[in-house]
mmCIF file of C-alpha atoms in Angstrom:
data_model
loop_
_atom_site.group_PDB
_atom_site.id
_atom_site.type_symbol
_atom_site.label_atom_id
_atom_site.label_comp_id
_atom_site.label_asym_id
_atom_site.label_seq_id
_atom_site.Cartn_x
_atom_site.Cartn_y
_atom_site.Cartn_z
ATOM 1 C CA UNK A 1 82.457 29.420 -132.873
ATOM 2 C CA UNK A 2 84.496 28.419 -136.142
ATOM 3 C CA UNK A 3 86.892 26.315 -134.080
ATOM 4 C CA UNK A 4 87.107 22.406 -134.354
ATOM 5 C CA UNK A 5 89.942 21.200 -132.413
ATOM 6 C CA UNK A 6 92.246 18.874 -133.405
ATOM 7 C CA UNK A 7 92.644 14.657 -132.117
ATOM 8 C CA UNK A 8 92.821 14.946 -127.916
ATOM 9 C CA UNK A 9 92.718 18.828 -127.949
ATOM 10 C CA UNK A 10 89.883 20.359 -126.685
ATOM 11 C CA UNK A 11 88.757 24.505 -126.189
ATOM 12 C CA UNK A 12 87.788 25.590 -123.146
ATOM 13 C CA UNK A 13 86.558 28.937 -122.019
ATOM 14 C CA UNK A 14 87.323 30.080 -118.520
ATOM 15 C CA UNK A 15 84.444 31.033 -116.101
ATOM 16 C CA UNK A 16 84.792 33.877 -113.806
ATOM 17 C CA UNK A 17 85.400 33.502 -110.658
ATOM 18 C CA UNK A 18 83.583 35.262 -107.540
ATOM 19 C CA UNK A 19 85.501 38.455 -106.852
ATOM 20 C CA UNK A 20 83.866 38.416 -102.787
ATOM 21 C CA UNK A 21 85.573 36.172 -100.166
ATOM 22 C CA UNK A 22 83.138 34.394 -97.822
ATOM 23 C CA UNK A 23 83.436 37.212 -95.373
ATOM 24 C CA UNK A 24 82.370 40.033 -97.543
ATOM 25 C CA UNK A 25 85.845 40.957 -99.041
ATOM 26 C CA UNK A 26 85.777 42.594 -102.598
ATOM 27 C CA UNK A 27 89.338 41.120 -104.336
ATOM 28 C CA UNK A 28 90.353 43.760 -107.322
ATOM 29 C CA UNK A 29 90.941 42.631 -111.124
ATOM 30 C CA UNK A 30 94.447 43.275 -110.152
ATOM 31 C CA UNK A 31 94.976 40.792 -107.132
ATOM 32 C CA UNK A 32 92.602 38.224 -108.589
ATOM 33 C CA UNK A 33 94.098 35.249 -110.356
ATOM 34 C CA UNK A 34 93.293 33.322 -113.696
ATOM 35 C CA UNK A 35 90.228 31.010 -113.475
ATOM 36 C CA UNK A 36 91.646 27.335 -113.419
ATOM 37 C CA UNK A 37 87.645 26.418 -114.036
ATOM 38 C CA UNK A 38 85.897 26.416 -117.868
ATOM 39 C CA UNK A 39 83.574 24.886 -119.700
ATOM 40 C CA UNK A 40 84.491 23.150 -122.844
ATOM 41 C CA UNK A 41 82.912 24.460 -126.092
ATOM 42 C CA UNK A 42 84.685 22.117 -128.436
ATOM 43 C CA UNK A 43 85.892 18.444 -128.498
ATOM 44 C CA UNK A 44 88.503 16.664 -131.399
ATOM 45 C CA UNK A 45 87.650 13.135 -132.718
ATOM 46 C CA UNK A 46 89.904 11.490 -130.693
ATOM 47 C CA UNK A 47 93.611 10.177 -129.583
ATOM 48 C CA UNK A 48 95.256 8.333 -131.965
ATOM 49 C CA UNK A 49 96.893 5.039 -130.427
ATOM 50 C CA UNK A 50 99.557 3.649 -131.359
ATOM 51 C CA UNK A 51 98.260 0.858 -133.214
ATOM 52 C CA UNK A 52 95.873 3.509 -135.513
ATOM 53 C CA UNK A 53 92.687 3.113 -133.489
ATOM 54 C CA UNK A 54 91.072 6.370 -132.247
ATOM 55 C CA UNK A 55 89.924 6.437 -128.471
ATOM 56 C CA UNK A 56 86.971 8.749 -128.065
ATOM 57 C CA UNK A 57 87.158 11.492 -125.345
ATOM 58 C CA UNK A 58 85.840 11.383 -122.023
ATOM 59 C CA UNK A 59 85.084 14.759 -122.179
ATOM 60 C CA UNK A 60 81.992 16.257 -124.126
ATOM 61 C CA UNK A 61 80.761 19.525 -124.693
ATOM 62 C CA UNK A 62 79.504 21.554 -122.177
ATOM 63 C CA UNK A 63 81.307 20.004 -119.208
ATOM 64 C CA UNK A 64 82.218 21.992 -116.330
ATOM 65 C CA UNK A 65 86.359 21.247 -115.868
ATOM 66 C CA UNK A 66 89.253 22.274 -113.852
ATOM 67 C CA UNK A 67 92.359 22.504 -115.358
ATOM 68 C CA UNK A 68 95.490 23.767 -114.146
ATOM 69 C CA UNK A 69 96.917 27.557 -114.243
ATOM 70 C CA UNK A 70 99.204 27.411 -117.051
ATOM 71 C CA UNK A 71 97.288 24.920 -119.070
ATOM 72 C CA UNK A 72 96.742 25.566 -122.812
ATOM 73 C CA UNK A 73 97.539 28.245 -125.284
ATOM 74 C CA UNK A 74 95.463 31.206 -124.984
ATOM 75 C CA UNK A 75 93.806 31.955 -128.216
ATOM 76 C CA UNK A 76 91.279 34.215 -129.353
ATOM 77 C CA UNK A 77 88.539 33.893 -131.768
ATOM 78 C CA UNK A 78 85.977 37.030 -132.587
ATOM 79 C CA UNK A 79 85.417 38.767 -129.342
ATOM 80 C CA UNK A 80 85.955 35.444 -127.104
ATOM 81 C CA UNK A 81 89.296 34.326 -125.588
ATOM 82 C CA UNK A 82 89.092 30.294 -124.928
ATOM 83 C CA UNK A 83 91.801 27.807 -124.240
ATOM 84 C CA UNK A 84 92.911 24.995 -126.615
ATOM 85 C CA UNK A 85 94.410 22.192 -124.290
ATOM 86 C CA UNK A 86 94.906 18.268 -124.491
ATOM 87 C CA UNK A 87 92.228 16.097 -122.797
ATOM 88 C CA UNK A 88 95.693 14.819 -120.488
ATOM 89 C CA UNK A 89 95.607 18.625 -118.818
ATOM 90 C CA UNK A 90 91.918 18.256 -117.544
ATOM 91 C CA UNK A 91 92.167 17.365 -114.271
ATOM 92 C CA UNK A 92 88.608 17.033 -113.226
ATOM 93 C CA UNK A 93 84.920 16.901 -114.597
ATOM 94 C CA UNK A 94 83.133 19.039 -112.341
ATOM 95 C CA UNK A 95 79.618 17.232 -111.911
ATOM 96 C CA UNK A 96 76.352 18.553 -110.333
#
């Protein structure tokens, strides 16, 4: 991917979520809802602070977040569509 991100931001692309319910229910593309899970792809250097130092990110690449539903701008590069979001609209590193 040809996509460096700039500062905080970071690109994300969604994972699919299971279209069965725990009791054997198939939900349609049309009912089913955006993932709010992804993995991130691509990191920036850092957030500037106010005083000119960078703070690294907490997130690297290839950690498993949650993020809300109308985080990000969609973008798409080549065939893939990913997310390009500040590190603020991560909610959660999902570990394990």
């Amino acid at each position: 991917m040809n996509l460096r991100p700039l500062h905080d931001r970071v690109v994300v692309k969604r994972l699919e979520e299971e279209r069965t319910t725990p009791g054997g229910i198939v939900i349609p593309d049309t009912a089913a809802e955006k993932p709010i899970r992804g993995e991130v792809v691509a990191v920036g250097s850092g957030k500037r602070l106010d005083n000119g130092d960078v703070r690294p990110l907490d997130i690297k690449v290839g950690d498993k977040v949650l993020f809300g539903k109308f985080s990000g701008t969609e973008v798409k590069v080549g065939e893939e569509d990913v997310l390009v979001m500040r590190e603020d609209d991560v909610m959660a590193v999902i570990e394990g």
